[in-house]
Coordinates of N, CA and C in Angstrom, one line a residue:
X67 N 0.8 -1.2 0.0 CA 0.0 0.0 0.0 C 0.9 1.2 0.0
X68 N 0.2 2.3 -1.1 CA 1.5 3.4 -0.8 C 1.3 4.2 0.2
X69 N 1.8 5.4 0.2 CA 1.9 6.1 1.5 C 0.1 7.1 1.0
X70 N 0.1 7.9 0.0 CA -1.0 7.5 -0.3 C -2.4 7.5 -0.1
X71 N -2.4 5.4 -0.1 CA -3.4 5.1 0.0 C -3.8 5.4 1.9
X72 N -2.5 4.8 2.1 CA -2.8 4.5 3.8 C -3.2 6.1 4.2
X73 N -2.9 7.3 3.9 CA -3.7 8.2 4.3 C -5.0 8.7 4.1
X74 N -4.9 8.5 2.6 CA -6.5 8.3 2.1 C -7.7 7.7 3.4
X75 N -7.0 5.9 2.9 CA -7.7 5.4 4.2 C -7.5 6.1 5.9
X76 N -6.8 6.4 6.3 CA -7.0 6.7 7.7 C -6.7 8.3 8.1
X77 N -7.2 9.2 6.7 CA -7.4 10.5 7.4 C -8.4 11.1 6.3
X78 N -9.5 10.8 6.3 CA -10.7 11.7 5.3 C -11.4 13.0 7.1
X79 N -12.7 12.9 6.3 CA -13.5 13.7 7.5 C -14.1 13.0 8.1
X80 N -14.0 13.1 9.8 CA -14.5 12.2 10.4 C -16.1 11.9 10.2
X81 N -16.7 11.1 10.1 CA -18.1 10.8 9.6 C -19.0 10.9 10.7
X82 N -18.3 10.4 12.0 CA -19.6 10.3 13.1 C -19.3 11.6 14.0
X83 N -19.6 11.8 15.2 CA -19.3 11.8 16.4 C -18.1 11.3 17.1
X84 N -18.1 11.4 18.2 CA -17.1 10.6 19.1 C -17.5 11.3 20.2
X85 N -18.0 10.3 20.9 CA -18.9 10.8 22.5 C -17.1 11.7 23.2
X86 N -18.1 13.0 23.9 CA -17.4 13.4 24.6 C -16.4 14.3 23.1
X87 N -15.7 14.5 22.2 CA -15.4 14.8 21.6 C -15.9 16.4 20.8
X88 N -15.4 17.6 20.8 CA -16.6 18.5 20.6 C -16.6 18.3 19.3
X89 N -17.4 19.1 18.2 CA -17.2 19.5 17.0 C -17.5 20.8 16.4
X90 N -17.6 21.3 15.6 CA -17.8 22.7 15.1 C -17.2 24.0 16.0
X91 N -17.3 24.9 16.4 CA -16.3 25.9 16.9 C -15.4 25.2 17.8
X92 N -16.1 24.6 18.7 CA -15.1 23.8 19.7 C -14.3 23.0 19.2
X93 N -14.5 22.4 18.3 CA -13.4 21.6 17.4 C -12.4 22.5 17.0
X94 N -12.9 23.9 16.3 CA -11.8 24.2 15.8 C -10.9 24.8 17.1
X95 N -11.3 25.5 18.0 CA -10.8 25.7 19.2 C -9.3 24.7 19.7
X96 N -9.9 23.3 19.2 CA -8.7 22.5 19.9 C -7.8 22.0 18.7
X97 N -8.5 22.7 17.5 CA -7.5 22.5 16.2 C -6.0 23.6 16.4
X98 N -6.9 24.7 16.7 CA -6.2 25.6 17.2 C -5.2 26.0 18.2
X99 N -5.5 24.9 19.2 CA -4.5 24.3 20.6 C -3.4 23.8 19.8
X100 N -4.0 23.0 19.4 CA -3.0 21.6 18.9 C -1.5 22.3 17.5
X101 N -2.4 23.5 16.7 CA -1.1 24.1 16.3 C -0.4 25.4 17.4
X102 N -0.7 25.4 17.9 CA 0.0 26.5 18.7 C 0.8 25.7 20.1
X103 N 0.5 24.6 20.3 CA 1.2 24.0 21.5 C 2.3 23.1 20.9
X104 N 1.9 22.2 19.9 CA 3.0 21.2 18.9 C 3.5 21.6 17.9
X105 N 2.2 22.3 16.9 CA 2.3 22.8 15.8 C 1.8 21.4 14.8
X106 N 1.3 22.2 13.8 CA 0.7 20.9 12.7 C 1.6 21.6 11.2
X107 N 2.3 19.8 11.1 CA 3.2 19.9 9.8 C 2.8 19.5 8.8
X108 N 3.5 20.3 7.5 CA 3.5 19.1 6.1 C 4.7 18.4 6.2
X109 N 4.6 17.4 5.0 CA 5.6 16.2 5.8 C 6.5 17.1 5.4
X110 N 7.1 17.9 4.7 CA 8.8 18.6 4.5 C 8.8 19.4 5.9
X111 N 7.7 20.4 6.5 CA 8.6 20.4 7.8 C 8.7 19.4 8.7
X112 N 8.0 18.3 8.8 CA 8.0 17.2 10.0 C 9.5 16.5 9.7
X113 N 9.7 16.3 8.7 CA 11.2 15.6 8.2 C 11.9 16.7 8.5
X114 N 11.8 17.7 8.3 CA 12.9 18.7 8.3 C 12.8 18.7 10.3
X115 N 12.0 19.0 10.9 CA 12.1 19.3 12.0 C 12.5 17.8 12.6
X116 N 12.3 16.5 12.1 CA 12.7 16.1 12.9 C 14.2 15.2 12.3
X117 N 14.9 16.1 11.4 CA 16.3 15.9 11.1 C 16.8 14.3 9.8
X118 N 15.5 14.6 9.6 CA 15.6 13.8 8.6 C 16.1 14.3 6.8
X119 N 17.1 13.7 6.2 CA 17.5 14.3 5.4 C 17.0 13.4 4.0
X120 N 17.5 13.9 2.6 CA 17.5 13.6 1.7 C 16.6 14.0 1.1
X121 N 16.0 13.7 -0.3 CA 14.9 14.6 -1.1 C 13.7 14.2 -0.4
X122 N 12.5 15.0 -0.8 CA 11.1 14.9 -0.3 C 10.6 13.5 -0.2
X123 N 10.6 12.6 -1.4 CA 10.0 11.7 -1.5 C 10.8 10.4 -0.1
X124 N 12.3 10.5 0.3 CA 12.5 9.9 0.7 C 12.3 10.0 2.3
X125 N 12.1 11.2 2.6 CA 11.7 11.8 3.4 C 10.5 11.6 4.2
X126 N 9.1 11.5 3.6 CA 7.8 11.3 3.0 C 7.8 9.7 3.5
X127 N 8.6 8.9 2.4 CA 8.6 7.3 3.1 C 8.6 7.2 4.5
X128 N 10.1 7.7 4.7 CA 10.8 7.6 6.5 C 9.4 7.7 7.1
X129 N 8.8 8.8 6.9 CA 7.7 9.3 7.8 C 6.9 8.6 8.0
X130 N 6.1 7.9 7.2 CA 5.0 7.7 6.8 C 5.1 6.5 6.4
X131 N 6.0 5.6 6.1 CA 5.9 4.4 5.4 C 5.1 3.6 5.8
X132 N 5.1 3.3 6.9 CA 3.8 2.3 7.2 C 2.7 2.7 8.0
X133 N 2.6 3.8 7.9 CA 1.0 4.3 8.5 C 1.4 4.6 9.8
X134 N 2.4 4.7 10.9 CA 2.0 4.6 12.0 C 2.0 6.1 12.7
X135 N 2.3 6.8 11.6 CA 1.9 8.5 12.5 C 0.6 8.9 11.9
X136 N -0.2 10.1 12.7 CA -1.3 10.4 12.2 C -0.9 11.7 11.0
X137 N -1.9 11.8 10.5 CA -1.8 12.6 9.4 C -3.2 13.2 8.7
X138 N -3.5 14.2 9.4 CA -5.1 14.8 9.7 C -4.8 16.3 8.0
X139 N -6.1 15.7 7.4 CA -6.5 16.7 6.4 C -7.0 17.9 6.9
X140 N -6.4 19.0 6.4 CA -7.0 20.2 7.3 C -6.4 21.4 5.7
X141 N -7.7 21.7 5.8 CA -7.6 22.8 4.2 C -7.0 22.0 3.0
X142 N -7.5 21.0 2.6 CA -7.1 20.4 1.6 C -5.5 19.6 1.2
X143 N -5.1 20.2 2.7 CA -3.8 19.5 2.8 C -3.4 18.7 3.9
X144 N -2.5 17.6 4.2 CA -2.5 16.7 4.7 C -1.2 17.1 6.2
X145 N -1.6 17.1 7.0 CA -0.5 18.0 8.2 C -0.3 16.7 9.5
X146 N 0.6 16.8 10.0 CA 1.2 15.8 10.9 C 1.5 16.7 12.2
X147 N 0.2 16.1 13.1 CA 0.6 16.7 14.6 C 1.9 16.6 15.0
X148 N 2.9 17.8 15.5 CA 3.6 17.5 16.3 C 3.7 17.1 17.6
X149 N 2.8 17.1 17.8 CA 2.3 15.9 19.5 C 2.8 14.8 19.3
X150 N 2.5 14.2 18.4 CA 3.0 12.6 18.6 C 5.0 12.1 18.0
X151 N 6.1 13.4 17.7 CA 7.1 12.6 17.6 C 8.0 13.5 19.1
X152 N 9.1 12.8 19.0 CA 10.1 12.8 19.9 C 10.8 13.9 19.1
X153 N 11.0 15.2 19.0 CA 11.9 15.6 18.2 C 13.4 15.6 18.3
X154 N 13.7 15.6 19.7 CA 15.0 15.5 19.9 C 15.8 14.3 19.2
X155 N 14.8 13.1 19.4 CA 15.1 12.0 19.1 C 14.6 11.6 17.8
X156 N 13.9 12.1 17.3 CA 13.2 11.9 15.5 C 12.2 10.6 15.4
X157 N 11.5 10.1 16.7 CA 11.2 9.2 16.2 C 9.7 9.0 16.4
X158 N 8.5 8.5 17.0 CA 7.5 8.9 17.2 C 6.9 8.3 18.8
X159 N 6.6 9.2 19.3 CA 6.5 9.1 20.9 C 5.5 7.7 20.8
X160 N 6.3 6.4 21.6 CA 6.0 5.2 21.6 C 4.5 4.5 22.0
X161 N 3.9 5.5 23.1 CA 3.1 5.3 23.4 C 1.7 5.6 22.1
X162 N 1.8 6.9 22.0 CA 1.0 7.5 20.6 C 0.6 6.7 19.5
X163 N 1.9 6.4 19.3 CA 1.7 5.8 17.8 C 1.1 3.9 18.8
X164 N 1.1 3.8 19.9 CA 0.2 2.6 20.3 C -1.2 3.1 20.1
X165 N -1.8 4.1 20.5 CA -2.9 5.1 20.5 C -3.2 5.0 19.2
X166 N -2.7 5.5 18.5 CA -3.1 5.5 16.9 C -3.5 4.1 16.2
X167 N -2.6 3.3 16.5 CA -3.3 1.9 16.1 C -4.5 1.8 16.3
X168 N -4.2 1.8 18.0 CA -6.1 1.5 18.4 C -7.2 2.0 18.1
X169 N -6.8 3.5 18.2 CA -8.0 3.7 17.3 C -8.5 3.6 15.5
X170 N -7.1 3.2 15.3 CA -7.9 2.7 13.5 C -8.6 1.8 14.0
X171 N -7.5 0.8 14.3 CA -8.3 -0.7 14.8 C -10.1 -0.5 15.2
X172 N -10.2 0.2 16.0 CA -11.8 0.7 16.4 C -12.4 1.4 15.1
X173 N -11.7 2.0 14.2 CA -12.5 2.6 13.2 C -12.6 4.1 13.1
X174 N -11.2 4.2 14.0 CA -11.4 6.1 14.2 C -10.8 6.7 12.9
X175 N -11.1 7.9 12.8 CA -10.3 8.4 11.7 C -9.3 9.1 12.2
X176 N -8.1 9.7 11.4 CA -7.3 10.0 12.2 C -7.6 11.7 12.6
X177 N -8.4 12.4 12.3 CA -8.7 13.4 12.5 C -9.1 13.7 14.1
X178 N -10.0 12.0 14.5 CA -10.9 12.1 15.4 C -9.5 11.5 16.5
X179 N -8.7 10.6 16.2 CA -7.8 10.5 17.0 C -6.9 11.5 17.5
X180 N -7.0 12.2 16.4 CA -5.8 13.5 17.4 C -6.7 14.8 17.6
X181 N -8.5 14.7 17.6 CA -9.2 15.9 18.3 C -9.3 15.0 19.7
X182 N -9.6 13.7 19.8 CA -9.5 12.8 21.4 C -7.8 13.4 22.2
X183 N -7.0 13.3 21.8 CA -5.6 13.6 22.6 C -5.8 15.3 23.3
X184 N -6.5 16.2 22.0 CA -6.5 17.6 22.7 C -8.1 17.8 23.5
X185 N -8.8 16.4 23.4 CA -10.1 16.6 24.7 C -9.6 16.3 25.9
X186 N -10.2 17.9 26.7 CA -10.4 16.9 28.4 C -11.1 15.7 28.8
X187 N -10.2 15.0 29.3 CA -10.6 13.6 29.3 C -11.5 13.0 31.0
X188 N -12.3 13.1 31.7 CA -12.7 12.5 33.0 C -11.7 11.4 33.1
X189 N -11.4 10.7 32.8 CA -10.6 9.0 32.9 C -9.6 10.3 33.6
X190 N -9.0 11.0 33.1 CA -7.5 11.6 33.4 C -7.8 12.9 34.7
X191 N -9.3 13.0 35.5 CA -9.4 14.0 36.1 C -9.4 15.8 35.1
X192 N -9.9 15.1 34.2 CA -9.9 16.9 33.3 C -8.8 17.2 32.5
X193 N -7.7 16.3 32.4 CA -6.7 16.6 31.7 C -6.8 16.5 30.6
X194 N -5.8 16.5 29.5 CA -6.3 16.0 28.1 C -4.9 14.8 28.2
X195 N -5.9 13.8 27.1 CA -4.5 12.6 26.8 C -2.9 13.2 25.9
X196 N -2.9 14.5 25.1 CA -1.6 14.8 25.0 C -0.7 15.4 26.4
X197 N -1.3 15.7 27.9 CA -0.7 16.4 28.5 C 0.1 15.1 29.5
X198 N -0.7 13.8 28.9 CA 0.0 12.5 29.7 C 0.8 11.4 28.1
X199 N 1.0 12.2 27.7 CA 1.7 10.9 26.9 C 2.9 10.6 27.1
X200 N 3.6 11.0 27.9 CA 4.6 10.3 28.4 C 4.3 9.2 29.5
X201 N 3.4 9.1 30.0 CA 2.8 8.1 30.9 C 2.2 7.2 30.2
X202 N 2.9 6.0 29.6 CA 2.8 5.0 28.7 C 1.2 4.7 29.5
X203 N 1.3 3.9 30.9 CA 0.5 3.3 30.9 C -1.0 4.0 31.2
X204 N -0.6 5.2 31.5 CA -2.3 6.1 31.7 C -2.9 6.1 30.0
X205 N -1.8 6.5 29.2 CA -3.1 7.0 28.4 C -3.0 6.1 27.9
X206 N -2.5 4.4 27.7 CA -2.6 3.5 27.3 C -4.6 3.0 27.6
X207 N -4.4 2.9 29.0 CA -5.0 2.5 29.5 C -6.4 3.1 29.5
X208 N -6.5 4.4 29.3 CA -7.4 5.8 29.1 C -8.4 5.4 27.6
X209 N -7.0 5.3 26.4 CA -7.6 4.9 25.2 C -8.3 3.9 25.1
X210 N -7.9 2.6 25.7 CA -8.9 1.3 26.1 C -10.0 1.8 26.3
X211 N -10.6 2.5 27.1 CA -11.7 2.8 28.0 C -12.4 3.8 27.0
X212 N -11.8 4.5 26.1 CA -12.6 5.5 25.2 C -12.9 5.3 24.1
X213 N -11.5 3.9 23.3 CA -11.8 3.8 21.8 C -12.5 2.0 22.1
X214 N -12.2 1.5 22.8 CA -12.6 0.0 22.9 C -11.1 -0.8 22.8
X215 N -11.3 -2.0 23.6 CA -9.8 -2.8 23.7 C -10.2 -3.9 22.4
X216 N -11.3 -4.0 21.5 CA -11.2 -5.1 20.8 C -11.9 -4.3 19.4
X217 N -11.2 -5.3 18.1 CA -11.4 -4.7 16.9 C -12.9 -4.5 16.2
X218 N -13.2 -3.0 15.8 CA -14.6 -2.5 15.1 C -15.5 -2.4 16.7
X219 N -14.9 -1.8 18.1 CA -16.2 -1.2 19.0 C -14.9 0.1 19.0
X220 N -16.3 1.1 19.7 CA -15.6 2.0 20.3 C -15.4 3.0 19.2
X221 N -16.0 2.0 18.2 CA -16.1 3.6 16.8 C -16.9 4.5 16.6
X222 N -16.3 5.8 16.5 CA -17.9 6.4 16.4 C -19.0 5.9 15.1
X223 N -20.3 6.4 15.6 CA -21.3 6.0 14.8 C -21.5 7.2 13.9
X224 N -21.6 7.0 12.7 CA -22.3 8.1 11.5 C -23.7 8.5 12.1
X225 N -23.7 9.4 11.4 CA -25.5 10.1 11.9 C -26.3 9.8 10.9

């Protein structure tokens, strides 16, 4: 599958809901968090910021090759939260990209998985799951409870 497809598949517009998740101004509100706290990239800054060299396309692979970072469509272009890598380190914060699985696995899109990281969460006492992602097992354990531990529950429903 090329890089692509796999975004095609796991970043259009989210279709349903997602209980607890806002949408419309409040959505954009936490769109709005989410670039001013990480920042949201196209993959030439995300490779460039996270020290990755050679031309675009090879760049693009590194990143993305097998799907496991998100990659949320926003104005017709495709942007990579900075929330989920290590930049010092260039690689992608380990827990996250566990996060991200699960919610494909559940059926999330990735738009809806990285507006869930910038919701305040009750499981977390009001925090949101990006202000614990270093705490492997909280927001591990957080996402279980919000996207479902087994494959196709925990998805949102279309209207």
């Amino acid at each position: 599958m090329s890089d692509r497809d796999t975004h095609r598949r796991h970043s259009s517009h989210p279709t349903g809901a997602i209980p607890s998740i806002p949408s419309g101004k409040k959505a954009e509100a936490l769109w709005r968090a989410m670039r001013q706290e990480h920042g949201l990239y196209t993959i030439s800054e995300a490779a460039e910021r996270l020290g990755f060299g050679y031309g675009p396309n090879l760049r693009a692979g590194r990143l993305t090759g097998k799907g496991r970072v998100l990659a949320v469509q926003r104005g017709g272009t495709f942007l990579y939260p900075g929330f989920q890598f290590d930049e010092p380190g260039g690689r992608t914060v380990p827990a996250v990209k566990d996060v991200v699985r699960m919610g494909r696995w559940a059926g999330w899109k990735d738009e809806q998985v990285a507006l869930w990281f910038y919701s305040p969460n009750p499981s977390l006492q009001g925090k949101r799951p990006v202000d614990v992602r270093d705490d492997e097992e909280k927001l591990i354990s957080t996402a279980e409870k919000d996207m479902g531990g087994q494959p196709g529950t925990g998805a949102p429903q279309a209207s």
